[in-house]
PDB file of C-alpha atoms in Angstrom:
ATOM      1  CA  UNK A   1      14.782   8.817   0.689  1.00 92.00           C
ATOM      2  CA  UNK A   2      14.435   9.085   4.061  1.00 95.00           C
ATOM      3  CA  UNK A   3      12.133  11.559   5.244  1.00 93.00           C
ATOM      4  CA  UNK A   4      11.614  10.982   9.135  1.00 93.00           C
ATOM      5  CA  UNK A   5      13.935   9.175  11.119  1.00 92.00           C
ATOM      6  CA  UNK A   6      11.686   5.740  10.833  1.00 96.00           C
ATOM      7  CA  UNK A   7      10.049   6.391   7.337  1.00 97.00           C
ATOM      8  CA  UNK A   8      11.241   6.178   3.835  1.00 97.00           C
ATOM      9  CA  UNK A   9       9.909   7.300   0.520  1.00 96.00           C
ATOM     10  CA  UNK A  10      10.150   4.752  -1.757  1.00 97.00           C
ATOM     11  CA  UNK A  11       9.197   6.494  -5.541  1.00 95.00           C
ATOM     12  CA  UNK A  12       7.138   4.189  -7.645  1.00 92.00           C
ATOM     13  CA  UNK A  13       6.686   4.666 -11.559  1.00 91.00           C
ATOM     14  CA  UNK A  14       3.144   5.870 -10.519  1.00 85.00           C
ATOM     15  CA  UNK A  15       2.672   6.177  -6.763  1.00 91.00           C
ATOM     16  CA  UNK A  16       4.857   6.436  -3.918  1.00 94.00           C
ATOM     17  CA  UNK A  17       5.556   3.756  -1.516  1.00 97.00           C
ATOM     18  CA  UNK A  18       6.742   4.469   2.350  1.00 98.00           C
ATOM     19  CA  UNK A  19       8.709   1.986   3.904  1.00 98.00           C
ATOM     20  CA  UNK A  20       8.416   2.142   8.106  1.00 98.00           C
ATOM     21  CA  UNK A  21      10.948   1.255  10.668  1.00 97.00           C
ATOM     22  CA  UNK A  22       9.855  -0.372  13.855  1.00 95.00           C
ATOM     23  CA  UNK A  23      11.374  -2.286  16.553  1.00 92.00           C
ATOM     24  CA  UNK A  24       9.545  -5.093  15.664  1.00 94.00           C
ATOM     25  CA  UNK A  25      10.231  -5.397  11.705  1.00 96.00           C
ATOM     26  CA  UNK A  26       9.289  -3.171   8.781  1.00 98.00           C
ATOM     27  CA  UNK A  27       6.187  -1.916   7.958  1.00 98.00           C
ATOM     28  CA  UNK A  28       5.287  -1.149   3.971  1.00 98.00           C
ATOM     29  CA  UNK A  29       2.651   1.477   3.201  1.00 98.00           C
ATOM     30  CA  UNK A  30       1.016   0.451  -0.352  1.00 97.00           C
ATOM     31  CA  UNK A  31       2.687  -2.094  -2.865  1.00 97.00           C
ATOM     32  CA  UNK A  32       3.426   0.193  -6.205  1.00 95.00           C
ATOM     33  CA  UNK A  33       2.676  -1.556  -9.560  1.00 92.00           C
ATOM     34  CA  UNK A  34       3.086  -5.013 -10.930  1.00 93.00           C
ATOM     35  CA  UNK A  35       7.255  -5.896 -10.891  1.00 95.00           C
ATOM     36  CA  UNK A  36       7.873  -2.900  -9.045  1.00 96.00           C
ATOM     37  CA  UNK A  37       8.952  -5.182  -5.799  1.00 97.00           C
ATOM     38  CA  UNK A  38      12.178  -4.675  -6.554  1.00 97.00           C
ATOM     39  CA  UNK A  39      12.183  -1.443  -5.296  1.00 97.00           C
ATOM     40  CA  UNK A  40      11.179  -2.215  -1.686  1.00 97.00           C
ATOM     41  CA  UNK A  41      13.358  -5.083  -1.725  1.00 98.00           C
ATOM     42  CA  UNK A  42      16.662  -3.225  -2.791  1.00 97.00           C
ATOM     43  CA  UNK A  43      15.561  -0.337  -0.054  1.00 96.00           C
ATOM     44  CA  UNK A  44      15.355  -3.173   2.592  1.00 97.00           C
ATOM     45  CA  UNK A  45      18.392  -4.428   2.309  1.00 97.00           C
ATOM     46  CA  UNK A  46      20.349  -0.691   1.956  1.00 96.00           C
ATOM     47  CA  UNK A  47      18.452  -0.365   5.578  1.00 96.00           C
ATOM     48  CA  UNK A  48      20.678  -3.788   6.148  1.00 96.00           C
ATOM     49  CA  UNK A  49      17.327  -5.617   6.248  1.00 97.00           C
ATOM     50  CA  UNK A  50      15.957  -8.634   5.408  1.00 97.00           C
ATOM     51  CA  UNK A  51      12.530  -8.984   3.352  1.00 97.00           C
ATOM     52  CA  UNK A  52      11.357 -11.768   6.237  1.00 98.00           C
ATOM     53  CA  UNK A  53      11.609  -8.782   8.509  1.00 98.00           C
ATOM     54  CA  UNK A  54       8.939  -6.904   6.582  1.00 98.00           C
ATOM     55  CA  UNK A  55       5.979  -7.643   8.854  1.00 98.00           C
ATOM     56  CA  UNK A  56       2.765  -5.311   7.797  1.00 98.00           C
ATOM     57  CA  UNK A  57       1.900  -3.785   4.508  1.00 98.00           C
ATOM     58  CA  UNK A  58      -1.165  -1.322   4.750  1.00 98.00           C
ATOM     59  CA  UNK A  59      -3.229  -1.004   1.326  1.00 97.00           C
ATOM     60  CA  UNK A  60      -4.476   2.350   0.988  1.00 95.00           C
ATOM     61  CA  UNK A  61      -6.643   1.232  -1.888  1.00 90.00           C
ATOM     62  CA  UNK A  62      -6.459  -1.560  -4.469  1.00 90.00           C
ATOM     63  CA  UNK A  63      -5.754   0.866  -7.305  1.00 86.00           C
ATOM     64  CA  UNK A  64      -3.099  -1.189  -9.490  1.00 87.00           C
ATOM     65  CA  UNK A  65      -0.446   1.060  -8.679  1.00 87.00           C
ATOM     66  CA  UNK A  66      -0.311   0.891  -5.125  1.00 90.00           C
ATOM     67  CA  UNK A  67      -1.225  -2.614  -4.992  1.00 94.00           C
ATOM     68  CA  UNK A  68       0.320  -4.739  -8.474  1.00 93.00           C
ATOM     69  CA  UNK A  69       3.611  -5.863  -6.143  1.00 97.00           C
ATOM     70  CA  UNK A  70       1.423  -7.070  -2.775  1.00 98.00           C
ATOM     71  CA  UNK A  71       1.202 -10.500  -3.653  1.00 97.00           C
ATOM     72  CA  UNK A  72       4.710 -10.731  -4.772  1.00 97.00           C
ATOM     73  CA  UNK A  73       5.883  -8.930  -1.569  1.00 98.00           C
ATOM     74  CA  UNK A  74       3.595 -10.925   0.838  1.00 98.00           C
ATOM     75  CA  UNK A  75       4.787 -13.732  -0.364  1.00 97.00           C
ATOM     76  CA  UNK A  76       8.869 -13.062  -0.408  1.00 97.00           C
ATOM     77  CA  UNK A  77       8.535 -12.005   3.296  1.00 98.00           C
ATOM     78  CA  UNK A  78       5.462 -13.777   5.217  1.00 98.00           C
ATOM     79  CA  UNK A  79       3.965  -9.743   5.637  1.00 98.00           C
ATOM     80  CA  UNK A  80       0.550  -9.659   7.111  1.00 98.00           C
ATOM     81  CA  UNK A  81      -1.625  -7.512   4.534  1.00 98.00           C
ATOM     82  CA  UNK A  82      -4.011  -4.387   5.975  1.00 98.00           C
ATOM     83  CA  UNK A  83      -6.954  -3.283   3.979  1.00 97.00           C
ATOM     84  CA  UNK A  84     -10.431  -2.568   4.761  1.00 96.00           C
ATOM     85  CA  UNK A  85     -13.374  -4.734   3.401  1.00 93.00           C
ATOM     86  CA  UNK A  86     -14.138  -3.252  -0.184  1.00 91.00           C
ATOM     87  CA  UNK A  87     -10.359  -3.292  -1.055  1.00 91.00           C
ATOM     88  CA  UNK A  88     -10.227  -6.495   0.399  1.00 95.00           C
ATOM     89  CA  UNK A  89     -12.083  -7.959  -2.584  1.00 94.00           C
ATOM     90  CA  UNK A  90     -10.739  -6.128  -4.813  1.00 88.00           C
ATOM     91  CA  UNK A  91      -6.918  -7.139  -3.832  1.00 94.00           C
ATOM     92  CA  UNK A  92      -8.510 -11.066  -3.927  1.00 94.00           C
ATOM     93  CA  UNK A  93      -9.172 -10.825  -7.390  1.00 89.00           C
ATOM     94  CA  UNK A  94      -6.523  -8.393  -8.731  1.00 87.00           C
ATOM     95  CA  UNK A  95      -8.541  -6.437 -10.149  1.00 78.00           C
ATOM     96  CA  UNK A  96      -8.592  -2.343  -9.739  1.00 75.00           C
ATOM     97  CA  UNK A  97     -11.589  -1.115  -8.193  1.00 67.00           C
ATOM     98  CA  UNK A  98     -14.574   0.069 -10.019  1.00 72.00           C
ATOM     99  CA  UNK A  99     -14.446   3.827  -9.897  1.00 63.00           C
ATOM    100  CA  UNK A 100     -13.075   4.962 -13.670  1.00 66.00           C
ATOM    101  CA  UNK A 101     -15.905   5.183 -16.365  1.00 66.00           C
ATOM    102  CA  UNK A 102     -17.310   2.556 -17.981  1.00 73.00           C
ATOM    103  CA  UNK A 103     -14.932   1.902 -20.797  1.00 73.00           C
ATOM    104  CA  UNK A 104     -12.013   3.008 -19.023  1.00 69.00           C
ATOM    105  CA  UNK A 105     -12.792   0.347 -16.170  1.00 65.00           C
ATOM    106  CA  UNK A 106     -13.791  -2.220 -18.766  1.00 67.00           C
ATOM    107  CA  UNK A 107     -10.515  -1.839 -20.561  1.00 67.00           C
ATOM    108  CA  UNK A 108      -8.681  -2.029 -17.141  1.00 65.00           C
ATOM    109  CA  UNK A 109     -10.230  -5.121 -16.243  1.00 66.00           C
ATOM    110  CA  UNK A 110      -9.795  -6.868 -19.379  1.00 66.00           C
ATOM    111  CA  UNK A 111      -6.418  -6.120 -19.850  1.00 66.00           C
ATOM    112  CA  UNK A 112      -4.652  -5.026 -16.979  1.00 69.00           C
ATOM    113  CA  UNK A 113      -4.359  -6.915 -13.539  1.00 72.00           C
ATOM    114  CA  UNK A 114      -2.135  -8.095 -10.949  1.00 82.00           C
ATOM    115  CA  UNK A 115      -1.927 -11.411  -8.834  1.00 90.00           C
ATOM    116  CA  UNK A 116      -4.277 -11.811  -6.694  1.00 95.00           C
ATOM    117  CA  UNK A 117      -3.281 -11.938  -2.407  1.00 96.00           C
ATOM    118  CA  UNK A 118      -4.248 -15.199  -1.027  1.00 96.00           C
ATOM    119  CA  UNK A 119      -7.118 -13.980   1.458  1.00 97.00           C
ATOM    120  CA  UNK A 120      -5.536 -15.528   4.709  1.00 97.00           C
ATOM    121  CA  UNK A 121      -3.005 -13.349   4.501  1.00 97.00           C
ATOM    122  CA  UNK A 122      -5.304 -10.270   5.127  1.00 98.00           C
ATOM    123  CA  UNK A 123      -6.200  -8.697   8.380  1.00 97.00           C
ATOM    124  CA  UNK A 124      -9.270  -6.246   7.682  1.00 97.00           C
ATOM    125  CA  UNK A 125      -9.599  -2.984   9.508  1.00 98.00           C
ATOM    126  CA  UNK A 126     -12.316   0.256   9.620  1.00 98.00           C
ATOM    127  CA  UNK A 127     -12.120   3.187  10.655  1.00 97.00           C
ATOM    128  CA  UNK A 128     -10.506   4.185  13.613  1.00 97.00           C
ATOM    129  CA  UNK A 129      -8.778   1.243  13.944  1.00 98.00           C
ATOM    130  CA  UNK A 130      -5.310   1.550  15.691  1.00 98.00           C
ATOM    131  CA  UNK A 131      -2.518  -0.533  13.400  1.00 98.00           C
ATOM    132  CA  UNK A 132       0.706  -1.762  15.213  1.00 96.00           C
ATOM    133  CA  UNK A 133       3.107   0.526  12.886  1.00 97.00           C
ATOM    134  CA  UNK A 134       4.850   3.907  14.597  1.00 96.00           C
ATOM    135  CA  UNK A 135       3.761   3.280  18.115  1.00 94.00           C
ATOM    136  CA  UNK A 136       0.115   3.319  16.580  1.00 96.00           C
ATOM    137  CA  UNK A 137      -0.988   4.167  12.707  1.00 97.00           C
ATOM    138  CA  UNK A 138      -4.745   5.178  13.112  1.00 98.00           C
ATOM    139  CA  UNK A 139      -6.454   3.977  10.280  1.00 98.00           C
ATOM    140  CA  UNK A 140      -8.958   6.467   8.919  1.00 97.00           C
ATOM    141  CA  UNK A 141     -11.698   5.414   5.616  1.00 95.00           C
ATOM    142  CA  UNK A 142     -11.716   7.975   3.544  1.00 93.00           C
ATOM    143  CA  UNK A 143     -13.749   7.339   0.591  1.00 81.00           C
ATOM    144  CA  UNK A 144     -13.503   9.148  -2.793  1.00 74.00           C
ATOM    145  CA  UNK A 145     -11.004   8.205  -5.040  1.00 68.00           C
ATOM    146  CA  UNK A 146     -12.430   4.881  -3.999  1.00 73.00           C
ATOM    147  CA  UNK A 147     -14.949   4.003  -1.846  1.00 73.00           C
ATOM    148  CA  UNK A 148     -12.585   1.859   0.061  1.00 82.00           C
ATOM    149  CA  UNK A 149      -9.633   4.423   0.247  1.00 88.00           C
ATOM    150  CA  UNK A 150      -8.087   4.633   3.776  1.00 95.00           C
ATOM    151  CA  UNK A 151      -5.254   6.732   4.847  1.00 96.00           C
ATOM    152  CA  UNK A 152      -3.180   6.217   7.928  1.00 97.00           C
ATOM    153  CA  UNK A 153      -2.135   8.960  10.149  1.00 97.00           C
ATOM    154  CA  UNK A 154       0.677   8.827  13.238  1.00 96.00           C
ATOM    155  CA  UNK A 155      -0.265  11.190  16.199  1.00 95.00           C
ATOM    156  CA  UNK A 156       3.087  10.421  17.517  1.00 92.00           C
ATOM    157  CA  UNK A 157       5.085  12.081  14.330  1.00 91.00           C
ATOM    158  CA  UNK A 158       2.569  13.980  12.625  1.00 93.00           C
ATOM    159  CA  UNK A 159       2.554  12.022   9.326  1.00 95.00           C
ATOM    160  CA  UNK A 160      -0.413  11.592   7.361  1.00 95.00           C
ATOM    161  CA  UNK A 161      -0.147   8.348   4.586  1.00 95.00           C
ATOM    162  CA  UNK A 162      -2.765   9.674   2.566  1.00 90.00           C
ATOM    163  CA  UNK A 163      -2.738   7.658  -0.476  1.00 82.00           C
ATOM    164  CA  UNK A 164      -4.582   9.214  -3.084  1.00 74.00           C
ATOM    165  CA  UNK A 165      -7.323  11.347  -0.761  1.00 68.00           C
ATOM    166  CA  UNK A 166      -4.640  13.721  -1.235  1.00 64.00           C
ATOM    167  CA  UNK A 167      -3.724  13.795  -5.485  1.00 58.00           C
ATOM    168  CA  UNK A 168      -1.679  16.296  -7.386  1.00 51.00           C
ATOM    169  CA  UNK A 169       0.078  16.606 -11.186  1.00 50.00           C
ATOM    170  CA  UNK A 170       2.951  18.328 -11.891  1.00 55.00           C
ATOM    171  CA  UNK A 171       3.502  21.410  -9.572  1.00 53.00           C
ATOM    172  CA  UNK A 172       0.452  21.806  -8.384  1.00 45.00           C
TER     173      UNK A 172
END
């Protein structure tokens, strides 16, 4: 669904993806769950796109669902991965974060996972940083959900890619 003339929502089972138009290639903001790449892929090609032409995917956080497709995705289109330092790691060893309670987190690590992204693949950024995505994705750390959560905002459209800073259920 488009939603501004250069972005489209992209619904995951359990997060939402947002695929960005540049003149460059296509930037993808967070990777949805494991096997969920065929979402992106299908929505690059109605765009009459090719996946090579995806050339940036930003990682708000290495939650499982927004990051279980990356290293299927990075790897069917060459993408250069964003993510700051702590989710980094975390996408290295496709593993989730530690940020649920103990058993929760134990249980998620034993049992759930998703491939790992080689690490030469990733470009790490902070706070402030300026990506090359809209004429200029500021990339902004803001921890809670996760200590390494980031969300990107573009001062040229007003858009905010907040990840999971921003959370809701249901209607509210």
């Amino acid at each position: 669904m488009q939603i501004r003339p250069e972005v489209y929502l992209i619904k995951g089972k359990a997060s939402n993806l947002y695929l960005c138009v540049d003149e460059d290639g296509l930037a993808l903001i967070d990777a949805g769950m494991p096997n969920e790449q065929n979402l992106v892929l299908v929505e690059i090609e109605r765009l009459g796109y090719q996946p090579k032409q995806l050339k940036r995917i930003l990682i708000t956080h290495a939650d499982i669902d927004h990051a279980g497709s990356l290293a299927v995705l990075q790897e069917a289109s060459g993408a250069t991965v964003y993510a700051g330092d702590l989710a980094a790691q975390s996408l290295q060893r496709g593993k989730s974060p530690k940020h649920l309670p103990s058993l929760i987190q134990w249980l998620s690590n034993a049992f759930f996972g998703y491939r790992p992204v080689d690490p030469s693949c990733i470009e790490f950024i902070q706070d402030g940083d300026e990506l090359p995505v809209l004429g200029g994705l500021q990339a902004l750390a803001t921890p809670g959900h996760t200590m390494g959560h980031f969300s990107f905002f573009c001062p040229a459209n007003g858009v905010l890619f907040a990840g999971d800073a921003l959370h809701t259920r249901g209607n509210h």
